[in-house]
């Protein structure tokens, strides 16, 4: 049983303080000298410290896992280089469905995070682009310290706080409590998340392509990766549920046409604001976003709509989808932060229609992701059922949403 804590509502004072904190942090990270790591074909420029690269692969299977993790961390964090492996704490952080994540460091230190890419996840995610974007996001003041990368992952710091999931698994938690997803559903973090999202959307990330919204790039790529047949009968049976009901290739074309008719600005979006990627720091009353592997230029509406869809959790209880009144609360804060003016009733209505239609994109894209993961992932999660359920929700709401 975990303890409840009281979370104060975010006020206008909190929001203004957050803006000041953001500006201050930007000044700090831009003050340092620039250094460059260029030990291979990749070059990642980062202000205030050197980003390292080592030609090393962490093996997750077998007895060398802990030794490999300690070697990578001690290479990245040179102050720990002489500490024996047996004095390190290495803990797996539970909850990810794409990668493996570990918290590693000396026992008297909160340590760092080491992310190890999931099996064949480079098929779904541009890992080189992710690292380049991470450096810029850090320089912009939106990411924790980035130490460096190795063959199948990278090492980085983390924001203090807890994530907004039922488990609250983020490693540097001030408190463990059972608000989490309920926090989102009850609107306790509405204004601060909306404000942080608007600030995120204002940043420039030069390394990220801008020629086409990532929604269509990813969706086309992932559709091409969906297998025609799955190895296990159970997976194949669930795949046939989809094939027998829907033509997803044709539906993708229809969806693209429908969404291209929506006037939604292109911004640098997080694209994966699930509860575990939103960190609440109780000590400072601030929200941070983490895990930027899907970060890219995309429709603003996708980021908001995808976040709203994630209120349902992995159990996909769509009765938890935020009602119109709560969405308007998000929109007011987002609008005032992004545009520096108050939203009119027309603005709110237009955003409501915009975001509602892009909820279709969220369902369709992550359903397709589930079909690909069902074939390649070795993580214990029923990706095929997840795909069936997301497609089902897409078709359930499609006509009513497009009629708005």
mmCIF file of C-alpha atoms in Angstrom:
data_model
loop_
_atom_site.group_PDB
_atom_site.id
_atom_site.type_symbol
_atom_site.label_atom_id
_atom_site.label_comp_id
_atom_site.label_asym_id
_atom_site.label_seq_id
_atom_site.Cartn_x
_atom_site.Cartn_y
_atom_site.Cartn_z
ATOM 1 C CA UNK A 1 0.000 0.000 0.000
ATOM 2 C CA UNK A 2 1.358 3.427 -0.891
ATOM 3 C CA UNK A 3 0.614 6.635 0.912
ATOM 4 C CA UNK A 4 -1.528 9.489 -0.290
ATOM 5 C CA UNK A 5 -0.085 12.963 -0.377
ATOM 6 C CA UNK A 6 -1.744 16.300 -0.869
ATOM 7 C CA UNK A 7 -0.883 18.072 -4.116
ATOM 8 C CA UNK A 8 -1.637 21.760 -4.269
ATOM 9 C CA UNK A 9 -3.271 23.189 -7.343
ATOM 10 C CA UNK A 10 -1.045 25.097 -9.719
ATOM 11 C CA UNK A 11 -1.836 28.792 -9.590
ATOM 12 C CA UNK A 12 -0.975 31.702 -11.843
ATOM 13 C CA UNK A 13 1.897 32.387 -9.472
ATOM 14 C CA UNK A 14 3.244 28.870 -10.060
ATOM 15 C CA UNK A 15 3.001 29.321 -13.809
ATOM 16 C CA UNK A 16 4.831 32.659 -13.786
ATOM 17 C CA UNK A 17 7.498 31.191 -11.532
ATOM 18 C CA UNK A 18 7.886 28.310 -13.970
ATOM 19 C CA UNK A 19 8.437 30.713 -16.847
ATOM 20 C CA UNK A 20 11.121 32.525 -14.859
ATOM 21 C CA UNK A 21 12.764 29.206 -13.961
ATOM 22 C CA UNK A 22 12.760 28.165 -17.610
ATOM 23 C CA UNK A 23 14.360 31.433 -18.740
ATOM 24 C CA UNK A 24 16.963 31.224 -15.964
ATOM 25 C CA UNK A 25 17.839 27.663 -16.893
ATOM 26 C CA UNK A 26 18.232 28.591 -20.549
ATOM 27 C CA UNK A 27 20.678 31.348 -19.591
ATOM 28 C CA UNK A 28 22.662 28.888 -17.469
ATOM 29 C CA UNK A 29 23.050 26.183 -20.080
ATOM 30 C CA UNK A 30 24.039 28.669 -22.760
ATOM 31 C CA UNK A 31 26.771 30.186 -20.599
ATOM 32 C CA UNK A 32 29.263 27.313 -20.745
ATOM 33 C CA UNK A 33 32.026 26.681 -23.232
ATOM 34 C CA UNK A 34 31.278 24.459 -26.196
ATOM 35 C CA UNK A 35 33.043 21.131 -26.458
ATOM 36 C CA UNK A 36 32.768 18.479 -29.123
ATOM 37 C CA UNK A 37 33.025 14.719 -29.108
ATOM 38 C CA UNK A 38 33.920 13.310 -32.518
ATOM 39 C CA UNK A 39 35.320 9.833 -31.924
ATOM 40 C CA UNK A 40 33.301 8.393 -34.804
ATOM 41 C CA UNK A 41 31.163 9.532 -37.720
ATOM 42 C CA UNK A 42 28.756 11.094 -35.185
ATOM 43 C CA UNK A 43 29.452 14.493 -33.672
ATOM 44 C CA UNK A 44 27.314 15.766 -30.829
ATOM 45 C CA UNK A 45 27.979 19.315 -29.727
ATOM 46 C CA UNK A 46 26.947 20.102 -26.184
ATOM 47 C CA UNK A 47 27.463 23.205 -24.073
ATOM 48 C CA UNK A 48 28.857 23.003 -20.498
ATOM 49 C CA UNK A 49 30.388 19.521 -20.830
ATOM 50 C CA UNK A 50 31.625 16.904 -23.273
ATOM 51 C CA UNK A 51 29.284 14.258 -24.624
ATOM 52 C CA UNK A 52 31.183 10.996 -24.802
ATOM 53 C CA UNK A 53 30.937 8.037 -27.132
ATOM 54 C CA UNK A 54 32.352 4.592 -26.417
ATOM 55 C CA UNK A 55 32.544 1.642 -28.764
ATOM 56 C CA UNK A 56 30.913 -0.823 -26.403
ATOM 57 C CA UNK A 57 27.772 -2.946 -26.329
ATOM 58 C CA UNK A 58 25.950 -3.827 -23.117
ATOM 59 C CA UNK A 59 24.862 -7.458 -23.141
ATOM 60 C CA UNK A 60 21.590 -7.966 -21.295
ATOM 61 C CA UNK A 61 21.694 -11.740 -21.464
ATOM 62 C CA UNK A 62 24.160 -13.658 -19.359
ATOM 63 C CA UNK A 63 26.412 -12.926 -16.433
ATOM 64 C CA UNK A 64 28.122 -9.837 -17.875
ATOM 65 C CA UNK A 65 25.086 -7.509 -17.654
ATOM 66 C CA UNK A 66 25.989 -5.798 -14.362
ATOM 67 C CA UNK A 67 29.659 -5.589 -15.266
ATOM 68 C CA UNK A 68 28.809 -4.056 -18.661
ATOM 69 C CA UNK A 69 26.490 -1.463 -17.127
ATOM 70 C CA UNK A 70 29.070 -0.469 -14.515
ATOM 71 C CA UNK A 71 31.787 -0.205 -17.170
ATOM 72 C CA UNK A 72 29.702 2.148 -19.309
ATOM 73 C CA UNK A 73 28.647 4.330 -16.393
ATOM 74 C CA UNK A 74 32.169 4.608 -14.959
ATOM 75 C CA UNK A 75 33.480 5.549 -18.397
ATOM 76 C CA UNK A 76 30.851 8.275 -18.748
ATOM 77 C CA UNK A 77 31.098 9.584 -15.165
ATOM 78 C CA UNK A 78 34.852 9.775 -14.628
ATOM 79 C CA UNK A 79 34.533 10.719 -10.942
ATOM 80 C CA UNK A 80 33.321 7.157 -10.360
ATOM 81 C CA UNK A 81 35.999 5.457 -12.482
ATOM 82 C CA UNK A 82 37.940 3.963 -9.544
ATOM 83 C CA UNK A 83 34.946 2.690 -7.575
ATOM 84 C CA UNK A 84 34.768 -1.149 -7.609
ATOM 85 C CA UNK A 85 31.761 -2.665 -9.397
ATOM 86 C CA UNK A 86 30.607 -4.402 -6.234
ATOM 87 C CA UNK A 87 30.081 -1.013 -4.591
ATOM 88 C CA UNK A 88 27.702 0.136 -7.316
ATOM 89 C CA UNK A 89 23.942 -0.070 -7.044
ATOM 90 C CA UNK A 90 22.326 -1.248 -10.284
ATOM 91 C CA UNK A 91 18.537 -1.333 -10.303
ATOM 92 C CA UNK A 92 16.250 -2.014 -13.217
ATOM 93 C CA UNK A 93 13.558 0.625 -13.639
ATOM 94 C CA UNK A 94 10.295 -1.123 -14.462
ATOM 95 C CA UNK A 95 7.570 0.082 -16.774
ATOM 96 C CA UNK A 96 9.097 0.546 -20.228
ATOM 97 C CA UNK A 97 7.671 -1.286 -23.218
ATOM 98 C CA UNK A 98 10.383 -0.385 -25.760
ATOM 99 C CA UNK A 99 13.712 -0.173 -23.910
ATOM 100 C CA UNK A 100 15.428 -1.431 -20.778
ATOM 101 C CA UNK A 101 16.253 1.240 -18.205
ATOM 102 C CA UNK A 102 18.625 1.010 -15.235
ATOM 103 C CA UNK A 103 19.534 3.358 -12.383
ATOM 104 C CA UNK A 104 23.234 2.969 -11.639
ATOM 105 C CA UNK A 105 25.643 4.677 -9.256
ATOM 106 C CA UNK A 106 27.455 4.520 -5.912
ATOM 107 C CA UNK A 107 25.207 3.814 -2.918
ATOM 108 C CA UNK A 108 25.632 7.363 -1.536
ATOM 109 C CA UNK A 109 24.552 8.928 -4.834
ATOM 110 C CA UNK A 110 21.297 8.997 -6.779
ATOM 111 C CA UNK A 111 23.243 7.747 -9.783
ATOM 112 C CA UNK A 112 22.449 8.143 -13.465
ATOM 113 C CA UNK A 113 20.137 6.436 -15.894
ATOM 114 C CA UNK A 114 21.364 4.048 -18.538
ATOM 115 C CA UNK A 115 18.953 3.259 -21.336
ATOM 116 C CA UNK A 116 19.539 0.113 -23.367
ATOM 117 C CA UNK A 117 17.642 -0.057 -26.621
ATOM 118 C CA UNK A 118 14.988 -2.717 -27.048
ATOM 119 C CA UNK A 119 15.432 -5.571 -29.508
ATOM 120 C CA UNK A 120 15.371 -4.215 -33.085
ATOM 121 C CA UNK A 121 13.840 -0.962 -31.837
ATOM 122 C CA UNK A 122 15.987 0.929 -34.346
ATOM 123 C CA UNK A 123 13.429 -0.283 -36.879
ATOM 124 C CA UNK A 124 10.863 1.964 -35.201
ATOM 125 C CA UNK A 125 13.076 4.778 -33.912
ATOM 126 C CA UNK A 126 15.848 6.814 -35.541
ATOM 127 C CA UNK A 127 18.454 6.374 -32.807
ATOM 128 C CA UNK A 128 21.024 8.712 -34.349
ATOM 129 C CA UNK A 129 18.376 11.411 -34.710
ATOM 130 C CA UNK A 130 17.251 10.812 -31.130
ATOM 131 C CA UNK A 131 20.747 11.485 -29.768
ATOM 132 C CA UNK A 132 21.191 14.644 -31.810
ATOM 133 C CA UNK A 133 17.791 15.914 -30.692
ATOM 134 C CA UNK A 134 18.573 15.086 -27.072
ATOM 135 C CA UNK A 135 21.614 17.358 -27.123
ATOM 136 C CA UNK A 136 19.523 20.269 -28.432
ATOM 137 C CA UNK A 137 16.696 19.604 -25.984
ATOM 138 C CA UNK A 138 19.235 19.659 -23.167
ATOM 139 C CA UNK A 139 20.755 22.903 -24.461
ATOM 140 C CA UNK A 140 17.264 24.389 -24.603
ATOM 141 C CA UNK A 141 16.816 23.636 -20.918
ATOM 142 C CA UNK A 142 14.201 20.884 -21.253
ATOM 143 C CA UNK A 143 16.270 17.742 -20.637
ATOM 144 C CA UNK A 144 18.570 16.523 -17.849
ATOM 145 C CA UNK A 145 22.316 16.197 -18.403
ATOM 146 C CA UNK A 146 23.311 13.969 -21.303
ATOM 147 C CA UNK A 147 26.592 12.142 -20.526
ATOM 148 C CA UNK A 148 27.140 10.115 -23.670
ATOM 149 C CA UNK A 149 26.249 7.071 -25.712
ATOM 150 C CA UNK A 150 27.463 3.579 -26.533
ATOM 151 C CA UNK A 151 26.559 1.035 -29.196
ATOM 152 C CA UNK A 152 23.123 0.123 -27.890
ATOM 153 C CA UNK A 153 22.129 2.937 -25.601
ATOM 154 C CA UNK A 154 23.089 6.079 -23.717
ATOM 155 C CA UNK A 155 23.613 7.530 -20.241
ATOM 156 C CA UNK A 156 21.848 10.590 -18.888
ATOM 157 C CA UNK A 157 20.748 12.276 -15.698
ATOM 158 C CA UNK A 158 17.209 12.714 -14.489
ATOM 159 C CA UNK A 159 14.859 15.249 -13.019
ATOM 160 C CA UNK A 160 13.958 14.796 -9.356
ATOM 161 C CA UNK A 161 10.386 13.720 -8.704
ATOM 162 C CA UNK A 162 7.964 10.935 -9.532
ATOM 163 C CA UNK A 163 6.168 10.059 -12.722
ATOM 164 C CA UNK A 164 2.420 10.078 -13.167
ATOM 165 C CA UNK A 165 1.843 6.328 -13.290
ATOM 166 C CA UNK A 166 0.221 4.056 -10.698
ATOM 167 C CA UNK A 167 3.635 2.668 -9.771
ATOM 168 C CA UNK A 168 5.486 5.985 -9.660
ATOM 169 C CA UNK A 169 8.620 4.116 -10.750
ATOM 170 C CA UNK A 170 10.877 7.070 -11.533
ATOM 171 C CA UNK A 171 14.087 6.407 -9.572
ATOM 172 C CA UNK A 172 14.564 9.687 -7.702
ATOM 173 C CA UNK A 173 11.193 9.971 -5.998
ATOM 174 C CA UNK A 174 10.659 12.390 -3.141
ATOM 175 C CA UNK A 175 7.567 10.433 -2.201
ATOM 176 C CA UNK A 176 5.718 7.342 -3.328
ATOM 177 C CA UNK A 177 1.981 7.788 -3.552
ATOM 178 C CA UNK A 178 -1.035 6.484 -5.399
ATOM 179 C CA UNK A 179 -2.301 9.678 -7.060
ATOM 180 C CA UNK A 180 -0.385 9.226 -10.320
ATOM 181 C CA UNK A 181 -2.738 8.583 -13.270
ATOM 182 C CA UNK A 182 -5.584 9.775 -11.073
ATOM 183 C CA UNK A 183 -3.693 13.086 -10.923
ATOM 184 C CA UNK A 184 -4.147 13.410 -14.671
ATOM 185 C CA UNK A 185 -7.727 12.208 -14.659
ATOM 186 C CA UNK A 186 -8.716 14.581 -11.862
ATOM 187 C CA UNK A 187 -6.972 17.542 -13.494
ATOM 188 C CA UNK A 188 -4.521 18.244 -10.670
ATOM 189 C CA UNK A 189 -1.652 18.933 -13.068
ATOM 190 C CA UNK A 190 -3.687 20.337 -15.944
ATOM 191 C CA UNK A 191 -2.313 23.854 -16.048
ATOM 192 C CA UNK A 192 1.337 22.996 -15.463
ATOM 193 C CA UNK A 193 1.398 20.220 -18.070
ATOM 194 C CA UNK A 194 -0.278 22.509 -20.597
ATOM 195 C CA UNK A 195 2.175 25.305 -19.805
ATOM 196 C CA UNK A 196 5.175 22.976 -20.106
ATOM 197 C CA UNK A 197 3.851 21.598 -23.380
ATOM 198 C CA UNK A 198 3.467 25.106 -24.810
ATOM 199 C CA UNK A 199 7.052 25.952 -23.784
ATOM 200 C CA UNK A 200 8.234 22.703 -25.349
ATOM 201 C CA UNK A 201 6.460 23.591 -28.568
ATOM 202 C CA UNK A 202 8.233 26.958 -28.735
ATOM 203 C CA UNK A 203 11.735 25.495 -28.801
ATOM 204 C CA UNK A 204 13.896 25.128 -31.894
ATOM 205 C CA UNK A 205 15.645 21.810 -32.519
ATOM 206 C CA UNK A 206 17.846 22.262 -35.632
ATOM 207 C CA UNK A 207 18.781 18.576 -35.842
ATOM 208 C CA UNK A 208 15.172 17.455 -36.362
ATOM 209 C CA UNK A 209 13.812 17.260 -39.945
ATOM 210 C CA UNK A 210 11.018 19.718 -40.736
ATOM 211 C CA UNK A 211 10.072 18.829 -44.313
ATOM 212 C CA UNK A 212 7.091 16.652 -43.324
ATOM 213 C CA UNK A 213 5.218 16.108 -40.027
ATOM 214 C CA UNK A 214 6.590 13.051 -38.257
ATOM 215 C CA UNK A 215 3.094 11.585 -37.921
ATOM 216 C CA UNK A 216 2.965 10.700 -41.601
ATOM 217 C CA UNK A 217 6.639 9.729 -41.810
ATOM 218 C CA UNK A 218 6.318 7.328 -38.880
ATOM 219 C CA UNK A 219 2.973 5.934 -39.908
ATOM 220 C CA UNK A 220 4.086 5.178 -43.470
ATOM 221 C CA UNK A 221 7.272 3.580 -42.189
ATOM 222 C CA UNK A 222 5.538 1.473 -39.573
ATOM 223 C CA UNK A 223 2.821 0.318 -41.953
ATOM 224 C CA UNK A 224 5.527 -0.988 -44.279
ATOM 225 C CA UNK A 225 6.974 -3.005 -41.372
ATOM 226 C CA UNK A 226 3.758 -4.806 -40.434
ATOM 227 C CA UNK A 227 4.374 -8.483 -41.226
ATOM 228 C CA UNK A 228 2.014 -10.538 -43.358
ATOM 229 C CA UNK A 229 2.243 -13.439 -40.927
ATOM 230 C CA UNK A 230 3.200 -13.847 -37.244
ATOM 231 C CA UNK A 231 5.207 -16.717 -35.843
ATOM 232 C CA UNK A 232 2.859 -17.778 -33.055
ATOM 233 C CA UNK A 233 -0.766 -18.869 -33.610
ATOM 234 C CA UNK A 234 -1.964 -16.572 -30.834
ATOM 235 C CA UNK A 235 -0.452 -13.498 -32.461
ATOM 236 C CA UNK A 236 -1.661 -14.531 -35.887
ATOM 237 C CA UNK A 237 -5.208 -14.979 -34.586
ATOM 238 C CA UNK A 238 -5.264 -11.429 -33.227
ATOM 239 C CA UNK A 239 -3.765 -10.119 -36.452
ATOM 240 C CA UNK A 240 -6.548 -11.790 -38.403
ATOM 241 C CA UNK A 241 -9.123 -10.056 -36.202
ATOM 242 C CA UNK A 242 -7.775 -6.823 -37.652
ATOM 243 C CA UNK A 243 -7.459 -8.073 -41.218
ATOM 244 C CA UNK A 244 -10.995 -9.455 -41.252
ATOM 245 C CA UNK A 245 -12.536 -6.179 -40.088
ATOM 246 C CA UNK A 246 -10.489 -3.364 -41.525
ATOM 247 C CA UNK A 247 -8.255 -2.413 -44.455
ATOM 248 C CA UNK A 248 -5.681 -0.441 -42.511
ATOM 249 C CA UNK A 249 -3.596 0.519 -45.546
ATOM 250 C CA UNK A 250 -6.555 2.228 -47.234
ATOM 251 C CA UNK A 251 -7.714 3.691 -43.941
ATOM 252 C CA UNK A 252 -4.297 5.299 -43.464
ATOM 253 C CA UNK A 253 -4.736 7.156 -46.755
ATOM 254 C CA UNK A 254 -8.216 8.277 -45.731
ATOM 255 C CA UNK A 255 -6.940 9.463 -42.355
ATOM 256 C CA UNK A 256 -4.115 11.462 -43.893
ATOM 257 C CA UNK A 257 -6.525 13.313 -46.169
ATOM 258 C CA UNK A 258 -8.820 14.067 -43.257
ATOM 259 C CA UNK A 259 -6.026 15.399 -41.051
ATOM 260 C CA UNK A 260 -4.357 17.464 -43.753
ATOM 261 C CA UNK A 261 -7.592 19.444 -43.925
ATOM 262 C CA UNK A 262 -7.183 20.428 -40.250
ATOM 263 C CA UNK A 263 -5.339 23.671 -39.526
ATOM 264 C CA UNK A 264 -2.840 22.609 -36.874
ATOM 265 C CA UNK A 265 0.565 24.321 -36.433
ATOM 266 C CA UNK A 266 3.769 22.321 -36.823
ATOM 267 C CA UNK A 267 5.896 22.422 -33.651
ATOM 268 C CA UNK A 268 8.650 20.398 -32.053
ATOM 269 C CA UNK A 269 6.511 17.861 -30.224
ATOM 270 C CA UNK A 270 7.291 15.250 -27.592
ATOM 271 C CA UNK A 271 4.865 12.762 -29.221
ATOM 272 C CA UNK A 272 4.768 10.323 -26.283
ATOM 273 C CA UNK A 273 3.399 12.114 -23.220
ATOM 274 C CA UNK A 274 2.202 9.102 -21.318
ATOM 275 C CA UNK A 275 2.108 9.225 -17.523
ATOM 276 C CA UNK A 276 5.549 7.694 -17.070
ATOM 277 C CA UNK A 277 7.105 10.420 -19.207
ATOM 278 C CA UNK A 278 5.792 13.260 -17.046
ATOM 279 C CA UNK A 279 7.733 13.919 -13.847
ATOM 280 C CA UNK A 280 6.345 15.861 -10.910
ATOM 281 C CA UNK A 281 8.887 17.312 -8.491
ATOM 282 C CA UNK A 282 7.036 17.879 -5.235
ATOM 283 C CA UNK A 283 9.905 19.877 -3.766
ATOM 284 C CA UNK A 284 9.677 22.589 -6.445
ATOM 285 C CA UNK A 285 6.068 22.006 -7.560
ATOM 286 C CA UNK A 286 7.273 21.643 -11.155
ATOM 287 C CA UNK A 287 6.589 19.346 -14.092
ATOM 288 C CA UNK A 288 9.228 17.995 -16.493
ATOM 289 C CA UNK A 289 8.979 15.769 -19.553
ATOM 290 C CA UNK A 290 11.380 12.861 -20.089
ATOM 291 C CA UNK A 291 12.119 10.195 -22.746
ATOM 292 C CA UNK A 292 12.447 11.997 -26.063
ATOM 293 C CA UNK A 293 12.901 9.118 -28.490
ATOM 294 C CA UNK A 294 9.789 10.078 -30.479
ATOM 295 C CA UNK A 295 10.482 13.825 -30.287
ATOM 296 C CA UNK A 296 10.084 15.430 -33.721
ATOM 297 C CA UNK A 297 8.403 18.221 -35.622
ATOM 298 C CA UNK A 298 4.760 17.324 -35.792
ATOM 299 C CA UNK A 299 1.249 18.679 -35.623
ATOM 300 C CA UNK A 300 0.610 20.473 -32.344
ATOM 301 C CA UNK A 301 -2.733 18.717 -32.138
ATOM 302 C CA UNK A 302 -1.099 15.290 -32.130
ATOM 303 C CA UNK A 303 0.862 16.011 -28.952
ATOM 304 C CA UNK A 304 -2.211 17.229 -27.096
ATOM 305 C CA UNK A 305 -4.539 14.545 -28.432
ATOM 306 C CA UNK A 306 -2.042 11.777 -27.757
ATOM 307 C CA UNK A 307 -1.620 12.999 -24.184
ATOM 308 C CA UNK A 308 -5.396 12.960 -23.683
ATOM 309 C CA UNK A 309 -5.643 9.422 -25.080
ATOM 310 C CA UNK A 310 -3.069 8.301 -22.524
ATOM 311 C CA UNK A 311 -5.456 9.154 -19.684
ATOM 312 C CA UNK A 312 -6.856 5.706 -20.449
ATOM 313 C CA UNK A 313 -3.606 4.039 -19.358
ATOM 314 C CA UNK A 314 -2.397 0.734 -20.773
ATOM 315 C CA UNK A 315 -5.698 -0.763 -19.619
ATOM 316 C CA UNK A 316 -7.302 1.491 -22.259
ATOM 317 C CA UNK A 317 -10.230 2.650 -20.166
ATOM 318 C CA UNK A 318 -11.503 5.416 -22.421
ATOM 319 C CA UNK A 319 -14.108 6.510 -19.913
ATOM 320 C CA UNK A 320 -11.108 8.353 -18.424
ATOM 321 C CA UNK A 321 -10.602 10.476 -21.559
ATOM 322 C CA UNK A 322 -10.738 14.116 -20.366
ATOM 323 C CA UNK A 323 -14.152 15.744 -20.727
ATOM 324 C CA UNK A 324 -14.606 18.920 -22.726
ATOM 325 C CA UNK A 325 -14.446 21.158 -19.644
ATOM 326 C CA UNK A 326 -11.043 19.772 -18.638
ATOM 327 C CA UNK A 327 -9.762 20.071 -22.191
ATOM 328 C CA UNK A 328 -10.774 23.726 -22.251
ATOM 329 C CA UNK A 329 -8.768 24.245 -19.066
ATOM 330 C CA UNK A 330 -5.716 22.780 -20.841
ATOM 331 C CA UNK A 331 -6.360 24.930 -23.893
ATOM 332 C CA UNK A 332 -6.621 28.191 -21.943
ATOM 333 C CA UNK A 333 -3.252 27.679 -20.270
ATOM 334 C CA UNK A 334 -1.603 26.398 -23.436
ATOM 335 C CA UNK A 335 -2.954 29.297 -25.463
ATOM 336 C CA UNK A 336 -1.912 32.009 -23.000
ATOM 337 C CA UNK A 337 1.603 30.530 -22.743
ATOM 338 C CA UNK A 338 2.136 29.895 -26.452
ATOM 339 C CA UNK A 339 0.468 33.009 -27.874
ATOM 340 C CA UNK A 340 0.783 35.349 -24.876
ATOM 341 C CA UNK A 341 -2.903 36.251 -25.000
ATOM 342 C CA UNK A 342 -6.142 34.883 -23.641
ATOM 343 C CA UNK A 343 -8.058 32.372 -25.724
ATOM 344 C CA UNK A 344 -11.473 33.392 -27.048
ATOM 345 C CA UNK A 345 -14.433 31.037 -27.095
ATOM 346 C CA UNK A 346 -13.825 30.572 -30.810
ATOM 347 C CA UNK A 347 -10.179 29.666 -30.127
ATOM 348 C CA UNK A 348 -11.261 27.079 -27.571
ATOM 349 C CA UNK A 349 -13.846 25.546 -29.876
ATOM 350 C CA UNK A 350 -11.373 25.359 -32.761
ATOM 351 C CA UNK A 351 -8.749 23.689 -30.570
ATOM 352 C CA UNK A 352 -11.326 21.219 -29.320
ATOM 353 C CA UNK A 353 -12.176 20.154 -32.878
ATOM 354 C CA UNK A 354 -8.497 20.116 -33.879
ATOM 355 C CA UNK A 355 -7.431 17.930 -30.972
ATOM 356 C CA UNK A 356 -10.470 15.624 -31.218
ATOM 357 C CA UNK A 357 -9.642 14.776 -34.807
ATOM 358 C CA UNK A 358 -6.008 14.100 -34.038
ATOM 359 C CA UNK A 359 -7.047 11.629 -31.368
ATOM 360 C CA UNK A 360 -7.763 9.417 -34.377
ATOM 361 C CA UNK A 361 -4.122 9.724 -35.370
ATOM 362 C CA UNK A 362 -2.991 8.668 -31.901
ATOM 363 C CA UNK A 363 -5.120 5.528 -31.960
ATOM 364 C CA UNK A 364 -4.098 4.587 -35.491
ATOM 365 C CA UNK A 365 -0.382 5.226 -35.059
ATOM 366 C CA UNK A 366 0.051 3.347 -31.792
ATOM 367 C CA UNK A 367 -2.107 0.486 -33.038
ATOM 368 C CA UNK A 368 0.296 0.156 -35.969
ATOM 369 C CA UNK A 369 3.240 0.393 -33.570
ATOM 370 C CA UNK A 370 1.718 -2.491 -31.627
ATOM 371 C CA UNK A 371 1.588 -4.640 -34.754
ATOM 372 C CA UNK A 372 5.285 -4.073 -35.418
ATOM 373 C CA UNK A 373 6.295 -4.557 -31.775
ATOM 374 C CA UNK A 374 4.284 -7.758 -31.692
ATOM 375 C CA UNK A 375 6.769 -9.175 -34.165
ATOM 376 C CA UNK A 376 10.095 -7.788 -32.955
ATOM 377 C CA UNK A 377 9.880 -7.056 -29.222
ATOM 378 C CA UNK A 378 11.107 -9.412 -26.515
ATOM 379 C CA UNK A 379 9.417 -7.400 -23.738
ATOM 380 C CA UNK A 380 6.600 -9.146 -21.868
ATOM 381 C CA UNK A 381 3.601 -7.188 -23.133
ATOM 382 C CA UNK A 382 0.608 -8.179 -25.289
ATOM 383 C CA UNK A 383 1.291 -5.813 -28.177
ATOM 384 C CA UNK A 384 -1.163 -7.580 -30.487
ATOM 385 C CA UNK A 385 -4.118 -7.124 -28.146
ATOM 386 C CA UNK A 386 -3.055 -3.533 -27.644
ATOM 387 C CA UNK A 387 -3.174 -3.037 -31.420
ATOM 388 C CA UNK A 388 -6.629 -4.611 -31.666
ATOM 389 C CA UNK A 389 -7.942 -2.378 -28.892
ATOM 390 C CA UNK A 390 -6.488 0.843 -30.323
ATOM 391 C CA UNK A 391 -7.860 0.112 -33.797
ATOM 392 C CA UNK A 392 -11.239 -0.690 -32.253
ATOM 393 C CA UNK A 393 -11.322 2.686 -30.498
ATOM 394 C CA UNK A 394 -10.295 4.445 -33.695
ATOM 395 C CA UNK A 395 -13.207 3.021 -35.646
ATOM 396 C CA UNK A 396 -15.601 3.513 -32.752
ATOM 397 C CA UNK A 397 -15.087 7.295 -32.641
ATOM 398 C CA UNK A 398 -14.038 8.052 -36.235
ATOM 399 C CA UNK A 399 -17.339 9.152 -37.744
ATOM 400 C CA UNK A 400 -18.506 11.217 -34.774
ATOM 401 C CA UNK A 401 -15.152 12.991 -34.472
ATOM 402 C CA UNK A 402 -14.954 13.841 -38.157
ATOM 403 C CA UNK A 403 -18.498 15.210 -37.975
ATOM 404 C CA UNK A 404 -17.506 17.879 -35.437
#
